[in-house]
Amino acid sequence: MPDFARAQLRRQRINFALFLGPALVLLAVFFVAPVIIDVVLAFTDMGRTLAVGKFTLENFERMVTRDTRLLGALGITFIFVVTTLGVFNVTFALLLALVTTAVPQRLGAFFRAVWLLPRMSPSVVYALLWLWVVDPNERGLLNQIVVHVFDMPPIDLRNNHPLLVIILANGFIGASLGMLIFTSAIRSIPEHLFHAARVDGAGSLAIVRHVTLPALRWPISYMTIHQSLSLLVSFEYILLITGGGPFYDTTVFSLYAYRRAFESGEYAYGAALSLILVVIGVVAALALWRLMDMKRLLQPPRIEVH
Amino acid sequence: MNWKHARSGMVAGLLLCAATASALADDVVIKVWSRADRSGPLRAGNIVAAGDTLNKMLAAAGSEKRVKIELNETNAKGYDDDALDLLKAFAVDKGPDIFVLAHEWTGAFAEAGYAQNLEDHISKNPELYGDIIVPLWQSVSYKGARYGVPQDSEVRMYFLNNDKLRKLGKTDKEIAALPAKVDAGEFTAYDLCDLAGQAVQKGVVKYGILHRPNAGPDFQMLMESFGLVPYDKDAAKLQASKAALKDFFTWVKYCVDKKALSATNTSMSWDAIEQASFGKEEALVFFHGVWRVTDQTKAWNLKGKDDYQRKITWINAPAGKKGGKPTNLSHPIAYAVSAKSKNKELAAYIVALASQPIPNMRHSVTTNHTPINYGGQSMPEVVDKGWALVAATPMLKYASFMPNHPKIGQYNAVIFKGIQGVETGRLTAQAAADFVADELGNELGKDVVIKN
């Protein structure tokens, strides 16, 4: 091999290590390693002392034969993910994007910023605000309205409708991401299409239906997949607001796994439960990918519009 | 910077390191792990003070050696969470030399090889340990050996607000007769809920009975009133009887239906419960332990025993049935020495110093926990400031300890979930009994025996 070719190859390798290296290390340490550790742990008997005594299938046997809470946790997770996603993270986000792009630009930007505020505040602060909103006493924000405006007795949402509380809390914060993505997608629709539609006599709703929505197909598909996976594993606000309760009413699967691992000290069992969550996540992602025909999104465009 | 400067800087740095190292060479560092607990700051404080005492002795002996106590106060929300954190710390070799634990965790730490067997040390030093109240040793014994030193003890009780009872139409004579009626088995757990429920329904108070909002030892005495004994000594296993569980949860459901127990109790914070029980006086009955006398005295600005007793009445947990026995529970906190420590012997002697009557009495009178030494009970300060401890001691006649089983913490957590399920209307009595039986089997596997 001539010298310059060898030098070029070396340079390529150095560039590869330089540019892709950090990303690969990051992936390996934070994404690949935890999955491998989780898989290994799931087949051990690691308990409170973190000691591994033997490799075993007992965790999975327990899941199938003894764990009476498992199905309940799965059911709650399903309701939580589908409702939060369907009502807030996609539909409400879309509504926000449509409305804030229809009003004058500055006003739209202002409202989007308001909706982004919860994202900017620390989760504990956001959760504390919710705790105050749904406080069962008359001092709670919601109850101040219920009691003084509607003249009704105070309500206790956290105890009587805990699932609703966690869906609202997750939804209001979750809608902002979709709002941003959809807004930028709407902005990228060529202006002349709107003018043309107007000339053809289309009303505002018809424009949304026939011009805007078709252009949002891919962003909506992407948000659906991304947010369902994200909701599947998130329990931060649930832990802070209801603690998974009352009883097990808001214990979603990921929180259930966390509880078993870190509150009962059954680390191996928690790892086995998390492994199930990984499997559910992968299956859901593949199914949605197929269902929404995401493959087409990644194909090179056949026509280029200038 | 030129080379000369750099070199002189380096030399100075090395000298500084050497000087620090030689200064540190004579310091023996003893690490202490203790949960930061408002109801007992001297648990760790007495260990620090013991270090100071020891250092004075060393100085007097002309020794250069000093003991340095490094205190790590954790913010776990309860002793069970703290124990889990500590087990993790030990597992990664970050354990302390001395740790403070709830006595029922002794078994778990002994089993894991983290708690030092102190049998030898204690029996060789009768002059340091000989005054400790003998039955208390049972709480830190595991498989026939002592793995810890009791730090305090206590009495648990229902606190009844006399002013609210008077509002309910009870005479002072009736109120004064109540504790004896409970002890005689005439006033049952059901009667208590009738009384508390009545107070809520008549609008005298917002809450009938308030109890702790999280899992903990308190509920064991209530269950024992219904014949639920959590431990089978002979088999050395935890146990639960389905029939007794059903009886217990039937009572809980009864109290919920009577409005004596509130659906929100288990979702309230400790602060909210304390405010409702003391400051705002929204509860007829508060269920906890004698150390709460400190908070109550402060909240109502009570002056001494008579003033206190005009305001509050104590009762044991009443029997489940008429003619039955009341129950109580003593839940000692203990010191343990790490079996992994390089300075086990020294750490054990520091624990011994901290357990002497004077420092232990200071903890007792400032926080209203009963002393661990026979001598402590008769000290003028205990008799004077600790009147509540003297007054509560007779209640210990009905007390038991929690079983010293490594998984009792999980057992308690399951029972608590059952109580929460019934209180919040998620479970019926039967469903709660089934849930607890299932869940105990599920979580504890071979460590528990479920009986019919």
Coordinates of N, CA, C and O in Angstrom, one line a residue, chain B residues 44 80 156 181 184 186 204 206 214 238 253 279 287 298 309-310 314 328 333 335 341 375 391 431:
Chain B
A44 N -27.1 9.7 67.7 CA -25.7 9.9 67.1 C -24.9 10.8 68.0 O -23.7 10.6 68.2
D80 N -36.8 1.6 58.1 CA -36.7 0.5 57.1 C -36.0 1.0 55.9 O -35.1 0.3 55.4
R156 N -45.8 2.6 73.5 CA -46.8 3.2 72.6 C -48.2 3.3 73.1 O -48.5 2.6 74.0
K181 N -60.4 0.7 82.3 CA -61.4 -0.1 81.5 C -60.8 -0.8 80.4 O -61.1 -1.9 80.0
A184 N -58.8 -3.7 81.7 CA -59.6 -4.8 82.2 C -60.3 -5.5 81.0 O -61.0 -6.5 81.2
E186 N -62.8 -4.2 79.2 CA -64.2 -3.8 79.2 C -64.4 -2.8 78.0 O -65.5 -2.8 77.4
V204 N -67.5 17.3 66.3 CA -66.5 17.7 67.4 C -65.1 17.8 66.8 O -64.3 18.7 67.2
K206 N -62.5 16.7 63.1 CA -62.5 16.3 61.7 C -62.1 14.8 61.6 O -62.5 14.1 60.7
N214 N -47.2 6.0 57.2 CA -46.4 5.0 56.5 C -46.2 3.7 57.2 O -46.7 3.6 58.4
L238 N -41.7 -16.1 60.1 CA -42.8 -15.1 60.2 C -44.1 -15.9 59.9 O -44.1 -16.9 59.2
K253 N -62.3 -2.1 58.8 CA -63.4 -1.7 58.0 C -64.6 -1.1 58.8 O -65.2 -0.1 58.4
G279 N -51.5 21.0 67.0 CA -51.8 22.4 66.8 C -53.3 22.8 66.6 O -53.9 23.5 67.3
F287 N -52.4 8.1 67.5 CA -51.8 6.8 67.9 C -50.3 6.9 67.5 O -49.9 6.9 66.4
K298 N -45.1 21.1 74.0 CA -44.7 22.3 73.4 C -45.9 22.9 72.7 O -46.2 24.1 72.8
Q309 N -52.0 15.9 82.0 CA -53.1 14.9 82.2 C -54.5 15.5 82.2 O -55.5 14.8 81.9
R310 N -54.6 16.8 82.4 CA -55.9 17.4 82.2 C -56.2 17.4 80.7 O -57.4 17.4 80.3
W314 N -53.9 8.6 78.2 CA -53.3 7.5 77.4 C -54.0 6.2 77.6 O -54.4 5.9 78.7
N328 N -49.5 -3.6 73.8 CA -48.6 -2.5 73.7 C -47.3 -3.0 72.9 O -47.2 -4.2 72.7
I333 N -34.5 1.2 69.7 CA -33.5 1.5 68.7 C -32.2 1.0 69.3 O -32.0 1.0 70.5
Y335 N -27.6 0.3 68.9 CA -26.3 0.6 68.2 C -25.8 -0.8 67.8 O -26.0 -1.8 68.5
S341 N -15.5 -3.6 60.2 CA -14.7 -2.5 60.7 C -13.3 -2.9 61.0 O -13.1 -4.0 61.6
G375 N -30.3 2.2 86.4 CA -29.9 3.4 87.1 C -30.5 4.6 86.5 O -30.9 5.5 87.3
A391 N -44.5 7.6 84.3 CA -46.0 7.3 84.3 C -46.3 6.3 83.2 O -47.3 5.5 83.4
A431 N -61.2 -9.1 51.3 CA -60.2 -8.8 50.3 C -58.9 -8.4 50.8 O -57.8 -8.8 50.3

